[in-house]
Amino acid sequence: MRRVLFAVLAIAAMVGLGGVSLVVWPIGASPELTERKGDPRRGAYLARAGGCIACHSDPGSGRPALTGGAPIKTDFGRFVPPNITPHQMAGIGDWSIDDFARAVRQGVAPDGTPYYPSFPYTFYGHLGDQDIADLWAAFQGVQAEDVTAGAHDIAFPFNLRFGLKLWRAAYAKGPTTETDPDRSETWNRGRWLVNGLAHCGACHTDRNVLGGRRADKYLSGSDDLPDGGKAPPIRPGDLRNAGWTVSSLAFGLKSGVMPDGNTFGGGMGEVVQHGTSWLSEEDRRAMAAYLLDKDMPGTD
């Protein structure tokens, strides 16, 4: 409750200082991808790795896949992942590929309004034009479904989306995914996946009162996930102390089985079921190598 109170006071101060300016402050850049052709098979793979299918589907609801995910309950309100099938009204069928690129990489809707960071666009900014084209091709190829998942239920003042423009200025930069020339190709691939597309830091990093990730606590775990969930620390020393090796972690990302024989539950179980279990052995091992900071092929 104290966290929410601090956040309310901070946002109220922001609004009071420049509410009108925030409303008209433009955000986002205009990509130009109309002529780029995508590979739907590769796009489907990226969608699995990025958690798109897991987040935007809710098997328990009886709705078709990608027509909206289970509500995400937080201190700021209730967020509902939307329908992302190519339906003209209920989904993203009236979007262009440039609309899609701006949404995924910049967190900006086609009408120019900012998305809430419950959509982890801050981790997708590194995706290249071909990645976006492949994802777009994959989503364009699924069945259009006339199903609406529902609306967000956000408490005041967080329901004032223009306030997110200040949040973006402070917290929208994601962790680095740039290639380190001094590290192996496998380690760099793992960094690209862990810090970017797979957005591990979205859950495994603590946040401040405004919901911004604490950079000094990156991958150090969080006790304040939606619905009261928790995520353990996954820095190299923490993983080694918990008994993980590159081989066992790569296997765990496929099977959900931990070194002690137990299995992942809750959110991580869903991540494995709908996401990492579908990845190639090479990509799972790359993620494990990066997380354990192992750079030599064949080492644990």
Short mmCIF file of N, CA, C and O in Angstrom, two decimals, residues 35 53 73 132 135 139 153 185 188 190 202 222 231 239 250 258 270 273 297 300:
data_model
loop_
_atom_site.label_atom_id
_atom_site.label_comp_id
_atom_site.label_asym_id
_atom_site.label_seq_id
_atom_site.Cartn_x
_atom_site.Cartn_y
_atom_site.Cartn_z
N GLU A 35 7.94 -2.66 -47.36
CA GLU A 35 8.46 -3.48 -48.46
C GLU A 35 9.21 -4.72 -47.98
O GLU A 35 9.62 -5.54 -48.80
N ILE A 53 2.90 -15.85 -27.26
CA ILE A 53 1.81 -16.83 -27.22
C ILE A 53 1.37 -17.08 -25.78
O ILE A 53 0.18 -17.13 -25.48
N LYS A 73 -2.73 -8.98 -12.37
CA LYS A 73 -3.14 -8.15 -11.24
C LYS A 73 -1.91 -7.58 -10.55
O LYS A 73 -1.04 -8.31 -10.09
N ILE A 132 11.16 -8.09 -36.89
CA ILE A 132 9.80 -7.55 -36.87
C ILE A 132 9.00 -8.07 -38.06
O ILE A 132 7.84 -8.48 -37.92
N LEU A 135 8.01 -11.69 -37.38
CA LEU A 135 6.92 -11.75 -36.40
C LEU A 135 5.59 -11.34 -37.04
O LEU A 135 4.56 -11.99 -36.83
N PHE A 139 2.06 -13.58 -37.31
CA PHE A 139 0.75 -13.20 -36.77
C PHE A 139 -0.29 -12.99 -37.86
O PHE A 139 -1.48 -13.24 -37.64
N ASP A 153 -8.31 -2.42 -15.99
CA ASP A 153 -8.99 -1.75 -14.88
C ASP A 153 -7.91 -1.13 -14.01
O ASP A 153 -7.39 -1.76 -13.08
N GLU A 185 30.38 -16.52 -29.51
CA GLU A 185 29.12 -16.38 -30.23
C GLU A 185 27.97 -16.92 -29.39
O GLU A 185 26.87 -16.34 -29.37
N ASN A 188 27.10 -14.48 -26.56
CA ASN A 188 26.40 -13.30 -27.11
C ASN A 188 24.99 -13.62 -27.54
O ASN A 188 24.08 -12.80 -27.38
N GLY A 190 23.15 -15.87 -26.13
CA GLY A 190 22.43 -15.96 -24.87
C GLY A 190 22.09 -14.60 -24.30
O GLY A 190 20.99 -14.38 -23.79
N ALA A 202 12.29 -9.03 -16.73
CA ALA A 202 10.97 -8.48 -16.41
C ALA A 202 10.43 -9.05 -15.11
O ALA A 202 9.75 -8.35 -14.35
N SER A 222 12.88 -11.07 -7.45
CA SER A 222 11.83 -10.14 -7.03
C SER A 222 10.83 -10.87 -6.16
O SER A 222 10.47 -12.02 -6.42
N ALA A 231 10.12 -14.38 -7.85
CA ALA A 231 11.09 -14.91 -8.81
C ALA A 231 12.46 -14.92 -8.14
O ALA A 231 12.87 -13.91 -7.55
N LEU A 239 22.91 -18.92 -9.32
CA LEU A 239 22.58 -20.15 -10.03
C LEU A 239 23.55 -21.27 -9.66
O LEU A 239 23.13 -22.42 -9.43
N ALA A 250 20.09 -25.70 -19.28
CA ALA A 250 19.54 -25.88 -20.63
C ALA A 250 18.44 -26.94 -20.62
O ALA A 250 17.39 -26.78 -21.26
N MET A 258 14.29 -29.07 -12.13
CA MET A 258 15.39 -28.40 -11.44
C MET A 258 16.42 -29.41 -10.96
O MET A 258 16.17 -30.62 -10.96
N GLU A 270 4.94 -21.85 -16.73
CA GLU A 270 4.28 -21.43 -17.97
C GLU A 270 5.30 -20.95 -19.00
O GLU A 270 5.13 -21.17 -20.21
N GLN A 273 6.65 -24.13 -20.48
CA GLN A 273 5.64 -24.83 -21.27
C GLN A 273 5.35 -24.15 -22.60
O GLN A 273 5.27 -24.81 -23.65
N PRO A 297 32.98 -23.35 -25.06
CA PRO A 297 32.12 -24.45 -25.50
C PRO A 297 32.43 -25.73 -24.75
O PRO A 297 33.60 -26.07 -24.48
N ASP A 300 30.73 -26.64 -18.21
CA ASP A 300 29.60 -26.44 -17.30
C ASP A 300 30.01 -25.56 -16.14
O ASP A 300 29.22 -25.22 -15.30
#
